[in-house]
PDB file of C-alpha atoms in Angstrom:
ATOM      1  CA  MET E 814      22.420 -17.742  26.919  1.00 57.00           C
ATOM      2  CA  ILE E 815      20.523 -19.121  24.503  1.00 58.00           C
ATOM      3  CA  GLU E 816      17.743 -17.040  23.105  1.00 67.00           C
ATOM      4  CA  PRO E 817      15.469 -19.188  20.452  1.00 76.00           C
ATOM      5  CA  PHE E 818      13.482 -16.441  19.455  1.00 85.00           C
ATOM      6  CA  ASP E 819      15.646 -13.843  18.535  1.00 94.00           C
ATOM      7  CA  ASP E 820      15.440 -11.606  15.366  1.00 96.00           C
ATOM      8  CA  THR E 821      17.979 -13.957  13.571  1.00 97.00           C
ATOM      9  CA  TYR E 822      15.843 -16.605  14.252  1.00 97.00           C
ATOM     10  CA  PHE E 823      12.899 -14.606  12.689  1.00 97.00           C
ATOM     11  CA  MET E 824      14.808 -13.533   9.583  1.00 98.00           C
ATOM     12  CA  GLN E 825      15.171 -16.603   8.521  1.00 97.00           C
ATOM     13  CA  LYS E 826      11.431 -17.644   8.770  1.00 98.00           C
ATOM     14  CA  ALA E 827      11.472 -14.296   6.674  1.00 98.00           C
ATOM     15  CA  ILE E 828      14.272 -15.642   4.522  1.00 98.00           C
ATOM     16  CA  GLN E 829      12.444 -19.071   3.522  1.00 98.00           C
ATOM     17  CA  GLU E 830       9.240 -17.026   2.621  1.00 98.00           C
ATOM     18  CA  ALA E 831      11.825 -14.857   0.563  1.00 98.00           C
ATOM     19  CA  GLU E 832      13.110 -18.536  -1.172  1.00 98.00           C
ATOM     20  CA  MET E 833       9.350 -19.175  -1.858  1.00 98.00           C
ATOM     21  CA  ALA E 834       8.990 -16.325  -3.837  1.00 98.00           C
ATOM     22  CA  PHE E 835      11.977 -17.064  -5.943  1.00 98.00           C
ATOM     23  CA  GLU E 836      10.748 -20.439  -6.561  1.00 97.00           C
ATOM     24  CA  LYS E 837       7.819 -18.395  -8.049  1.00 97.00           C
ATOM     25  CA  GLY E 838       9.695 -16.437 -10.214  1.00 96.00           C
ATOM     26  CA  GLU E 839       9.044 -13.453  -8.028  1.00 98.00           C
ATOM     27  CA  ILE E 840      11.503 -10.696  -6.765  1.00 98.00           C
ATOM     28  CA  PRO E 841      12.404 -12.999  -3.690  1.00 98.00           C
ATOM     29  CA  VAL E 842      11.311 -10.925  -0.658  1.00 98.00           C
ATOM     30  CA  GLY E 843       9.923 -12.228   2.264  1.00 98.00           C
ATOM     31  CA  ALA E 844       8.133 -11.400   5.630  1.00 98.00           C
ATOM     32  CA  VAL E 845       6.706 -12.595   8.813  1.00 98.00           C
ATOM     33  CA  ILE E 846       4.606 -10.643  11.784  1.00 98.00           C
ATOM     34  CA  VAL E 847       5.569 -11.239  15.397  1.00 98.00           C
ATOM     35  CA  ILE E 848       3.758 -11.047  18.080  1.00 97.00           C
ATOM     36  CA  ASP E 849       4.999 -12.238  22.109  1.00 96.00           C
ATOM     37  CA  ASN E 850       7.714 -14.687  19.918  1.00 95.00           C
ATOM     38  CA  LYS E 851       5.018 -16.322  17.782  1.00 96.00           C
ATOM     39  CA  ILE E 852       4.638 -15.944  14.081  1.00 97.00           C
ATOM     40  CA  ILE E 853       1.060 -14.619  13.652  1.00 98.00           C
ATOM     41  CA  ALA E 854       1.289 -13.841   9.504  1.00 98.00           C
ATOM     42  CA  ARG E 855       3.855 -14.892   6.682  1.00 98.00           C
ATOM     43  CA  GLY E 856       4.177 -13.273   3.100  1.00 98.00           C
ATOM     44  CA  HIS E 857       6.241 -13.310  -0.253  1.00 98.00           C
ATOM     45  CA  ASN E 858       5.971 -11.591  -2.849  1.00 98.00           C
ATOM     46  CA  LEU E 859       3.129 -12.559  -5.551  1.00 98.00           C
ATOM     47  CA  THR E 860       3.294  -9.046  -7.585  1.00 98.00           C
ATOM     48  CA  GLU E 861       3.698 -11.446 -10.608  1.00 97.00           C
ATOM     49  CA  THR E 862       1.630 -14.310  -9.850  1.00 97.00           C
ATOM     50  CA  LEU E 863      -1.324 -11.858  -8.962  1.00 97.00           C
ATOM     51  CA  THR E 864      -0.582  -9.620 -11.463  1.00 97.00           C
ATOM     52  CA  ASP E 865      -0.716  -6.569  -8.806  1.00 98.00           C
ATOM     53  CA  VAL E 866       1.793  -4.272  -8.125  1.00 98.00           C
ATOM     54  CA  THR E 867       0.112  -4.000  -3.927  1.00 98.00           C
ATOM     55  CA  ALA E 868       0.956  -8.221  -3.673  1.00 98.00           C
ATOM     56  CA  HIS E 869       4.537  -7.605  -1.591  1.00 98.00           C
ATOM     57  CA  ALA E 870       5.400  -9.629   0.890  1.00 98.00           C
ATOM     58  CA  GLU E 871       4.603  -6.918   3.739  1.00 98.00           C
ATOM     59  CA  MET E 872       1.093  -5.885   2.736  1.00 98.00           C
ATOM     60  CA  GLN E 873       0.383  -9.500   2.730  1.00 98.00           C
ATOM     61  CA  ALA E 874       1.409  -9.824   6.059  1.00 98.00           C
ATOM     62  CA  ILE E 875      -0.116  -7.150   7.206  1.00 98.00           C
ATOM     63  CA  THR E 876      -3.516  -8.056   5.877  1.00 98.00           C
ATOM     64  CA  ALA E 877      -2.803 -11.488   7.600  1.00 98.00           C
ATOM     65  CA  ALA E 878      -1.540  -9.870  10.940  1.00 98.00           C
ATOM     66  CA  ALA E 879      -5.025  -8.496  11.149  1.00 98.00           C
ATOM     67  CA  ASN E 880      -6.831 -11.065  10.294  1.00 97.00           C
ATOM     68  CA  PHE E 881      -4.995 -13.315  12.950  1.00 98.00           C
ATOM     69  CA  LEU E 882      -5.817 -10.627  15.407  1.00 98.00           C
ATOM     70  CA  GLY E 883      -9.226  -9.322  14.637  1.00 97.00           C
ATOM     71  CA  GLY E 884      -8.029  -5.947  14.428  1.00 97.00           C
ATOM     72  CA  LYS E 885      -6.552  -3.650  12.408  1.00 96.00           C
ATOM     73  CA  TYR E 886      -3.610  -2.054  14.660  1.00 98.00           C
ATOM     74  CA  LEU E 887      -0.436  -4.293  14.869  1.00 98.00           C
ATOM     75  CA  LYS E 888       0.692  -2.561  18.329  1.00 97.00           C
ATOM     76  CA  GLY E 889       2.865  -5.170  19.887  1.00 98.00           C
ATOM     77  CA  CYS E 890       3.787  -6.258  16.642  1.00 98.00           C
ATOM     78  CA  THR E 891       7.230  -6.731  14.923  1.00 98.00           C
ATOM     79  CA  LEU E 892       7.445  -7.125  11.278  1.00 98.00           C
ATOM     80  CA  TYR E 893      10.835  -9.267   9.924  1.00 98.00           C
ATOM     81  CA  VAL E 894      11.498  -8.403   6.655  1.00 98.00           C
ATOM     82  CA  THR E 895      14.238  -9.503   3.880  1.00 98.00           C
ATOM     83  CA  LEU E 896      14.089  -5.944   1.848  1.00 98.00           C
ATOM     84  CA  GLU E 897      13.422  -2.490   3.649  1.00 98.00           C
ATOM     85  CA  PRO E 898      10.062  -1.692   2.779  1.00 98.00           C
ATOM     86  CA  CYS E 899       9.071   0.282  -0.292  1.00 98.00           C
ATOM     87  CA  GLN E 900       6.622   3.542   0.170  1.00 98.00           C
ATOM     88  CA  MET E 901       3.627   1.901  -0.584  1.00 98.00           C
ATOM     89  CA  CYS E 902       4.629  -0.641   2.294  1.00 98.00           C
ATOM     90  CA  ALA E 903       5.991   1.797   4.824  1.00 98.00           C
ATOM     91  CA  GLY E 904       2.698   3.774   4.249  1.00 98.00           C
ATOM     92  CA  ALA E 905       0.791   0.426   5.467  1.00 98.00           C
ATOM     93  CA  LEU E 906       2.712  -0.284   8.353  1.00 98.00           C
ATOM     94  CA  TYR E 907       2.415   3.779   9.470  1.00 98.00           C
ATOM     95  CA  TRP E 908      -1.295   3.147   9.177  1.00 98.00           C
ATOM     96  CA  SER E 909      -0.941  -0.520  10.796  1.00 98.00           C
ATOM     97  CA  GLN E 910       0.971   1.385  14.056  1.00 98.00           C
ATOM     98  CA  ILE E 911       3.165  -1.379  13.967  1.00 98.00           C
ATOM     99  CA  SER E 912       5.751  -1.608  17.179  1.00 98.00           C
ATOM    100  CA  ARG E 913       8.797  -2.572  15.147  1.00 98.00           C
ATOM    101  CA  ILE E 914      10.271  -3.058  11.675  1.00 98.00           C
ATOM    102  CA  VAL E 915      13.255  -5.148  11.436  1.00 98.00           C
ATOM    103  CA  TYR E 916      14.658  -5.723   7.631  1.00 98.00           C
ATOM    104  CA  GLY E 917      17.434  -7.538   5.941  1.00 98.00           C
ATOM    105  CA  ALA E 918      18.933  -5.435   3.225  1.00 98.00           C
ATOM    106  CA  ARG E 919      18.957  -2.066   2.498  1.00 97.00           C
ATOM    107  CA  ASP E 920      17.191  -0.570  -0.602  1.00 98.00           C
ATOM    108  CA  ILE E 921      18.658   2.611  -1.646  1.00 97.00           C
ATOM    109  CA  GLU E 922      17.140   3.812  -4.063  1.00 97.00           C
ATOM    110  CA  ARG E 923      13.014   2.386  -3.542  1.00 98.00           C
ATOM    111  CA  GLY E 924      13.454   1.853   0.175  1.00 98.00           C
ATOM    112  CA  CYS E 925      11.578   4.087   2.624  1.00 98.00           C
ATOM    113  CA  ILE E 926      14.686   5.220   4.304  1.00 98.00           C
ATOM    114  CA  ASN E 927      16.296   7.246   1.170  1.00 98.00           C
ATOM    115  CA  LEU E 928      12.578   8.271   0.341  1.00 98.00           C
ATOM    116  CA  LYS E 929      11.974   9.876   3.424  1.00 98.00           C
ATOM    117  CA  THR E 930       8.357   7.644   4.066  1.00 98.00           C
ATOM    118  CA  LYS E 931       6.653   8.838   7.316  1.00 98.00           C
ATOM    119  CA  LEU E 932       6.105   5.855   9.756  1.00 98.00           C
ATOM    120  CA  HIS E 933       4.289   5.873  12.886  1.00 98.00           C
ATOM    121  CA  PRO E 934       6.085   7.722  15.901  1.00 97.00           C
ATOM    122  CA  LYS E 935       5.415   4.685  18.026  1.00 96.00           C
ATOM    123  CA  THR E 936       7.126   2.433  14.978  1.00 98.00           C
ATOM    124  CA  LYS E 937      11.005   1.494  15.511  1.00 98.00           C
ATOM    125  CA  ILE E 938      13.086   0.975  12.595  1.00 98.00           C
ATOM    126  CA  GLU E 939      16.372  -0.783  12.427  1.00 97.00           C
ATOM    127  CA  GLY E 940      18.474  -3.099   9.629  1.00 97.00           C
ATOM    128  CA  GLY E 941      21.423  -5.184   8.802  1.00 92.00           C
ATOM    129  CA  ILE E 942      19.973  -8.458  10.470  1.00 96.00           C
ATOM    130  CA  LEU E 943      20.851 -11.266   8.079  1.00 97.00           C
ATOM    131  CA  GLU E 944      21.624  -8.464   5.758  1.00 97.00           C
ATOM    132  CA  ASP E 945      23.977 -10.811   3.373  1.00 97.00           C
ATOM    133  CA  LYS E 946      21.704 -13.417   3.320  1.00 97.00           C
ATOM    134  CA  ALA E 947      18.810 -11.217   2.218  1.00 97.00           C
ATOM    135  CA  SER E 948      20.900  -9.925  -0.173  1.00 97.00           C
ATOM    136  CA  ASP E 949      22.176 -12.751  -1.713  1.00 98.00           C
ATOM    137  CA  ILE E 950      18.933 -14.478  -2.634  1.00 97.00           C
ATOM    138  CA  LEU E 951      18.090 -10.979  -4.883  1.00 98.00           C
ATOM    139  CA  LYS E 952      21.257 -11.352  -6.062  1.00 97.00           C
ATOM    140  CA  ARG E 953      20.765 -14.826  -7.197  1.00 97.00           C
ATOM    141  CA  PHE E 954      17.708 -13.919  -8.633  1.00 97.00           C
ATOM    142  CA  PHE E 955      18.327 -11.203 -10.512  1.00 95.00           C
ATOM    143  CA  ILE E 956      21.450 -13.074 -12.224  1.00 94.00           C
ATOM    144  CA  MET E 957      19.319 -15.691 -13.048  1.00 92.00           C
ATOM    145  CA  LYS E 958      16.882 -13.552 -15.028  1.00 89.00           C
ATOM    146  CA  ARG E 959      19.635 -12.046 -16.892  1.00 89.00           C
ATOM    147  CA  ASN E 960      21.411 -15.345 -17.817  1.00 89.00           C
ATOM    148  CA  LEU E 961      17.416 -16.219 -19.382  1.00 83.00           C
ATOM    149  CA  ASN E 962      16.828 -12.935 -21.215  1.00 74.00           C
TER     150      ASN E 962
ATOM    151  CA  MET D1207     -19.299  21.813 -26.599  1.00 57.00           C
ATOM    152  CA  ILE D1208     -21.084  19.125 -24.272  1.00 58.00           C
ATOM    153  CA  GLU D1209     -18.471  16.469 -22.464  1.00 67.00           C
ATOM    154  CA  PRO D1210     -20.136  14.018 -21.028  1.00 76.00           C
ATOM    155  CA  PHE D1211     -16.569  12.474 -19.576  1.00 85.00           C
ATOM    156  CA  ASP D1212     -14.564  15.092 -18.480  1.00 94.00           C
ATOM    157  CA  ASP D1213     -13.117  15.019 -14.947  1.00 96.00           C
ATOM    158  CA  THR D1214     -16.087  16.320 -13.353  1.00 97.00           C
ATOM    159  CA  TYR D1215     -18.017  13.254 -14.423  1.00 97.00           C
ATOM    160  CA  PHE D1216     -15.656  10.940 -13.010  1.00 98.00           C
ATOM    161  CA  MET D1217     -14.967  12.375  -9.801  1.00 98.00           C
ATOM    162  CA  GLN D1218     -18.911  12.284  -9.543  1.00 97.00           C
ATOM    163  CA  LYS D1219     -18.256   8.275  -9.987  1.00 98.00           C
ATOM    164  CA  ALA D1220     -15.907   8.295  -7.040  1.00 98.00           C
ATOM    165  CA  ILE D1221     -18.219  10.486  -5.142  1.00 98.00           C
ATOM    166  CA  GLN D1222     -21.070   8.095  -5.641  1.00 98.00           C
ATOM    167  CA  GLU D1223     -17.987   5.177  -4.340  1.00 98.00           C
ATOM    168  CA  ALA D1224     -17.348   7.836  -1.095  1.00 98.00           C
ATOM    169  CA  GLU D1225     -21.123   7.476  -0.284  1.00 98.00           C
ATOM    170  CA  MET D1226     -21.198   3.766  -0.507  1.00 98.00           C
ATOM    171  CA  ALA D1227     -18.745   4.219   2.272  1.00 98.00           C
ATOM    172  CA  PHE D1228     -20.309   6.529   4.425  1.00 98.00           C
ATOM    173  CA  GLU D1229     -23.511   4.307   4.422  1.00 97.00           C
ATOM    174  CA  LYS D1230     -21.331   1.594   5.711  1.00 97.00           C
ATOM    175  CA  GLY D1231     -19.810   3.589   8.818  1.00 96.00           C
ATOM    176  CA  GLU D1232     -16.378   3.868   6.586  1.00 98.00           C
ATOM    177  CA  ILE D1233     -14.444   7.246   6.409  1.00 98.00           C
ATOM    178  CA  PRO D1234     -16.153   8.046   3.062  1.00 98.00           C
ATOM    179  CA  VAL D1235     -13.453   7.898   0.461  1.00 98.00           C
ATOM    180  CA  GLY D1236     -13.963   6.727  -2.891  1.00 98.00           C
ATOM    181  CA  ALA D1237     -12.137   6.034  -6.397  1.00 98.00           C
ATOM    182  CA  VAL D1238     -12.344   4.853 -10.297  1.00 98.00           C
ATOM    183  CA  ILE D1239      -9.843   4.168 -12.492  1.00 98.00           C
ATOM    184  CA  VAL D1240     -10.782   5.285 -16.175  1.00 98.00           C
ATOM    185  CA  ILE D1241      -9.107   3.978 -19.250  1.00 97.00           C
ATOM    186  CA  ASP D1242     -10.310   5.652 -22.751  1.00 96.00           C
ATOM    187  CA  ASN D1243     -13.514   6.648 -21.061  1.00 95.00           C
ATOM    188  CA  LYS D1244     -14.364   4.188 -19.474  1.00 96.00           C
ATOM    189  CA  ILE D1245     -14.407   2.968 -15.846  1.00 98.00           C
ATOM    190  CA  ILE D1246     -12.710  -0.460 -15.227  1.00 98.00           C
ATOM    191  CA  ALA D1247     -12.302  -0.452 -11.646  1.00 98.00           C
ATOM    192  CA  ARG D1248     -14.136   1.200  -8.499  1.00 98.00           C
ATOM    193  CA  GLY D1249     -13.331   1.075  -4.711  1.00 98.00           C
ATOM    194  CA  HIS D1250     -14.294   2.501  -1.912  1.00 98.00           C
ATOM    195  CA  ASN D1251     -12.827   2.498   1.644  1.00 98.00           C
ATOM    196  CA  LEU D1252     -13.102  -0.603   3.552  1.00 98.00           C
ATOM    197  CA  THR D1253     -10.619  -0.106   6.481  1.00 98.00           C
ATOM    198  CA  GLU D1254     -13.313  -0.866   9.354  1.00 97.00           C
ATOM    199  CA  THR D1255     -15.337  -3.634   7.305  1.00 97.00           C
ATOM    200  CA  LEU D1256     -12.116  -6.168   6.405  1.00 97.00           C
ATOM    201  CA  THR D1257     -10.027  -4.668   9.793  1.00 97.00           C
ATOM    202  CA  ASP D1258      -7.635  -3.797   7.372  1.00 98.00           C
ATOM    203  CA  VAL D1259      -5.612  -0.519   6.963  1.00 98.00           C
ATOM    204  CA  THR D1260      -4.760  -1.388   3.543  1.00 98.00           C
ATOM    205  CA  ALA D1261      -8.132  -1.232   2.126  1.00 98.00           C
ATOM    206  CA  HIS D1262      -8.649   1.864   1.460  1.00 98.00           C
ATOM    207  CA  ALA D1263     -10.370   2.758  -1.999  1.00 98.00           C
ATOM    208  CA  GLU D1264      -7.292   3.603  -4.145  1.00 98.00           C
ATOM    209  CA  MET D1265      -5.578   0.298  -3.105  1.00 98.00           C
ATOM    210  CA  GLN D1266      -9.278  -1.973  -4.078  1.00 98.00           C
ATOM    211  CA  ALA D1267      -9.199   0.109  -7.541  1.00 98.00           C
ATOM    212  CA  ILE D1268      -5.443  -0.739  -8.338  1.00 98.00           C
ATOM    213  CA  THR D1269      -6.166  -4.628  -8.005  1.00 98.00           C
ATOM    214  CA  ALA D1270      -9.489  -4.130  -9.872  1.00 98.00           C
ATOM    215  CA  ALA D1271      -7.912  -2.404 -12.597  1.00 98.00           C
ATOM    216  CA  ALA D1272      -4.979  -4.511 -12.963  1.00 98.00           C
ATOM    217  CA  ASN D1273      -7.315  -7.550 -12.686  1.00 97.00           C
ATOM    218  CA  PHE D1274      -9.424  -6.058 -15.370  1.00 98.00           C
ATOM    219  CA  LEU D1275      -5.920  -5.094 -18.132  1.00 98.00           C
ATOM    220  CA  GLY D1276      -4.515  -8.380 -17.099  1.00 97.00           C
ATOM    221  CA  GLY D1277      -1.427  -6.499 -16.680  1.00 97.00           C
ATOM    222  CA  LYS D1278       0.054  -4.918 -13.373  1.00 96.00           C
ATOM    223  CA  TYR D1279       0.600  -1.764 -15.386  1.00 98.00           C
ATOM    224  CA  LEU D1280      -1.772   1.226 -15.277  1.00 98.00           C
ATOM    225  CA  LYS D1281      -0.249   3.259 -17.997  1.00 97.00           C
ATOM    226  CA  GLY D1282      -2.864   4.987 -19.922  1.00 98.00           C
ATOM    227  CA  CYS D1283      -5.006   4.939 -16.834  1.00 98.00           C
ATOM    228  CA  THR D1284      -6.490   7.702 -14.804  1.00 98.00           C
ATOM    229  CA  LEU D1285      -7.272   7.170 -11.027  1.00 98.00           C
ATOM    230  CA  TYR D1286     -10.097   9.625 -10.038  1.00 98.00           C
ATOM    231  CA  VAL D1287     -10.029   9.901  -6.123  1.00 98.00           C
ATOM    232  CA  THR D1288     -12.317  11.859  -3.550  1.00 98.00           C
ATOM    233  CA  LEU D1289      -9.155  12.998  -1.408  1.00 98.00           C
ATOM    234  CA  GLU D1290      -5.677  13.181  -1.983  1.00 98.00           C
ATOM    235  CA  PRO D1291      -3.846   9.614  -1.696  1.00 98.00           C
ATOM    236  CA  CYS D1292      -1.592   9.033   1.287  1.00 98.00           C
ATOM    237  CA  GLN D1293       1.539   7.684   1.381  1.00 98.00           C
ATOM    238  CA  MET D1294       0.704   4.050   0.961  1.00 98.00           C
ATOM    239  CA  CYS D1295      -1.567   4.492  -1.943  1.00 98.00           C
ATOM    240  CA  ALA D1296       0.931   7.076  -3.676  1.00 98.00           C
ATOM    241  CA  GLY D1297       3.197   4.403  -3.134  1.00 98.00           C
ATOM    242  CA  ALA D1298       1.229   1.634  -5.196  1.00 98.00           C
ATOM    243  CA  LEU D1299       0.638   3.819  -7.603  1.00 98.00           C
ATOM    244  CA  TYR D1300       4.610   4.761  -8.073  1.00 98.00           C
ATOM    245  CA  TRP D1301       4.400   1.225  -8.966  1.00 98.00           C
ATOM    246  CA  SER D1302       1.642   1.067 -11.421  1.00 98.00           C
ATOM    247  CA  GLN D1303       2.797   3.730 -13.572  1.00 98.00           C
ATOM    248  CA  ILE D1304      -0.484   4.998 -13.772  1.00 98.00           C
ATOM    249  CA  SER D1305      -0.667   7.742 -16.306  1.00 98.00           C
ATOM    250  CA  ARG D1306      -2.717  10.673 -13.942  1.00 98.00           C
ATOM    251  CA  ILE D1307      -3.854  10.654 -10.312  1.00 98.00           C
ATOM    252  CA  VAL D1308      -7.074  13.452 -10.399  1.00 98.00           C
ATOM    253  CA  TYR D1309      -8.477  14.106  -6.560  1.00 98.00           C
ATOM    254  CA  GLY D1310     -10.965  16.064  -5.086  1.00 98.00           C
ATOM    255  CA  ALA D1311     -10.220  16.969  -1.332  1.00 98.00           C
ATOM    256  CA  ARG D1312      -6.569  18.169  -0.106  1.00 97.00           C
ATOM    257  CA  ASP D1313      -5.250  16.263   2.472  1.00 98.00           C
ATOM    258  CA  ILE D1314      -2.940  17.998   3.927  1.00 97.00           C
ATOM    259  CA  GLU D1315      -1.786  16.111   6.941  1.00 97.00           C
ATOM    260  CA  ARG D1316      -1.988  12.559   5.701  1.00 98.00           C
ATOM    261  CA  GLY D1317      -1.621  13.335   1.970  1.00 98.00           C
ATOM    262  CA  CYS D1318       1.301  12.652  -0.552  1.00 98.00           C
ATOM    263  CA  ILE D1319       2.159  16.116  -1.542  1.00 98.00           C
ATOM    264  CA  ASN D1320       3.089  17.241   1.799  1.00 98.00           C
ATOM    265  CA  LEU D1321       4.697  14.120   2.521  1.00 98.00           C
ATOM    266  CA  LYS D1322       6.525  13.846  -0.510  1.00 98.00           C
ATOM    267  CA  THR D1323       5.678  10.559  -1.594  1.00 98.00           C
ATOM    268  CA  LYS D1324       7.831   9.826  -4.813  1.00 98.00           C
ATOM    269  CA  LEU D1325       5.147   9.410  -7.940  1.00 98.00           C
ATOM    270  CA  HIS D1326       6.234   7.652 -11.253  1.00 98.00           C
ATOM    271  CA  PRO D1327       8.338  10.064 -13.488  1.00 97.00           C
ATOM    272  CA  LYS D1328       5.450   9.530 -15.976  1.00 96.00           C
ATOM    273  CA  THR D1329       2.811  10.135 -13.557  1.00 98.00           C
ATOM    274  CA  LYS D1330       0.749  13.575 -13.340  1.00 98.00           C
ATOM    275  CA  ILE D1331      -1.324  14.473 -10.882  1.00 98.00           C
ATOM    276  CA  GLU D1332      -3.614  17.322 -10.186  1.00 97.00           C
ATOM    277  CA  GLY D1333      -6.003  18.190  -7.604  1.00 97.00           C
ATOM    278  CA  GLY D1334      -9.551  20.265  -6.974  1.00 92.00           C
ATOM    279  CA  ILE D1335     -12.204  18.397  -9.077  1.00 96.00           C
ATOM    280  CA  LEU D1336     -15.404  18.887  -6.916  1.00 97.00           C
ATOM    281  CA  GLU D1337     -13.475  19.669  -3.870  1.00 97.00           C
ATOM    282  CA  ASP D1338     -16.640  20.716  -2.163  1.00 97.00           C
ATOM    283  CA  LYS D1339     -18.264  17.995  -2.705  1.00 97.00           C
ATOM    284  CA  ALA D1340     -15.469  15.527  -1.946  1.00 97.00           C
ATOM    285  CA  SER D1341     -14.730  17.604   1.155  1.00 97.00           C
ATOM    286  CA  ASP D1342     -18.033  18.032   2.548  1.00 97.00           C
ATOM    287  CA  ILE D1343     -19.044  14.363   2.484  1.00 97.00           C
ATOM    288  CA  LEU D1344     -15.681  14.006   4.908  1.00 98.00           C
ATOM    289  CA  LYS D1345     -16.955  16.670   6.985  1.00 97.00           C
ATOM    290  CA  ARG D1346     -20.193  15.435   7.228  1.00 97.00           C
ATOM    291  CA  PHE D1347     -18.876  12.028   8.537  1.00 97.00           C
ATOM    292  CA  PHE D1348     -16.943  13.398  10.843  1.00 95.00           C
ATOM    293  CA  ILE D1349     -19.655  15.482  12.557  1.00 94.00           C
ATOM    294  CA  MET D1350     -21.755  12.534  12.464  1.00 92.00           C
ATOM    295  CA  LYS D1351     -19.343  10.315  14.109  1.00 89.00           C
ATOM    296  CA  ARG D1352     -18.659  13.167  16.910  1.00 89.00           C
ATOM    297  CA  ASN D1353     -22.465  13.061  17.862  1.00 89.00           C
ATOM    298  CA  LEU D1354     -22.412   9.310  17.934  1.00 83.00           C
ATOM    299  CA  ASN D1355     -19.948   9.645  20.782  1.00 74.00           C
TER     300      ASN D1355
END
């Protein structure tokens, strides 16, 4: 059976957001938030553009999704993000009570899994969707940055 | 020696911000960010007003301080906040590399200390400044809320 709106489909949309960050010279991380197979929020890292450490892809998507829904809780929603969320974003996701988090690449050093950031009991997290693609764009970015310096 | 700009002075300013949150029906938490004895940013909890779980006092103050400084790192700055930061705010403070965090009341259940949120190695954290006052405004708020329901 063909499933047009599966995890791979939505992660691909998150990667498109990461590409937009890349083009702006930002560490390329992108996110979308989905409810009932519909994208209700998009975001990509804008920390340099906004000179604001809080401007991660997920934070912007959380704010935008709550705005769309007219309520601050993201029950029934899934976040697709190209890189495992950091403590800040996982902490925001805790407050949002989001139902599901799907990430692409792991972040061993600064990600919420190894740092044991507490998620809401109602939140499920899983990773590895389009991991190579999500990881490749980050690698490409850091190689480019090194070559520029 | 009289010290007009000590921790108590700036925590009092953070409590004034918490009072502003109280008046808006928000959980009363307030914050200020200080550099060289000068307040460069203020914030109070606006999660209900903005229907946004990310609108904590600290998050707004971090964004405002970076905006004031024209750079995203808050080196040399101190955050005064009436309640111990949560995982999200502590995670944002990690990225900001802020020099010092001073909080009023402890948050045993949802605060960054018991949840072991990682702070930047350059960041010092201490608590208990005007703890009773910071705690009283929260107690007053929750008593009022209970009586309304």
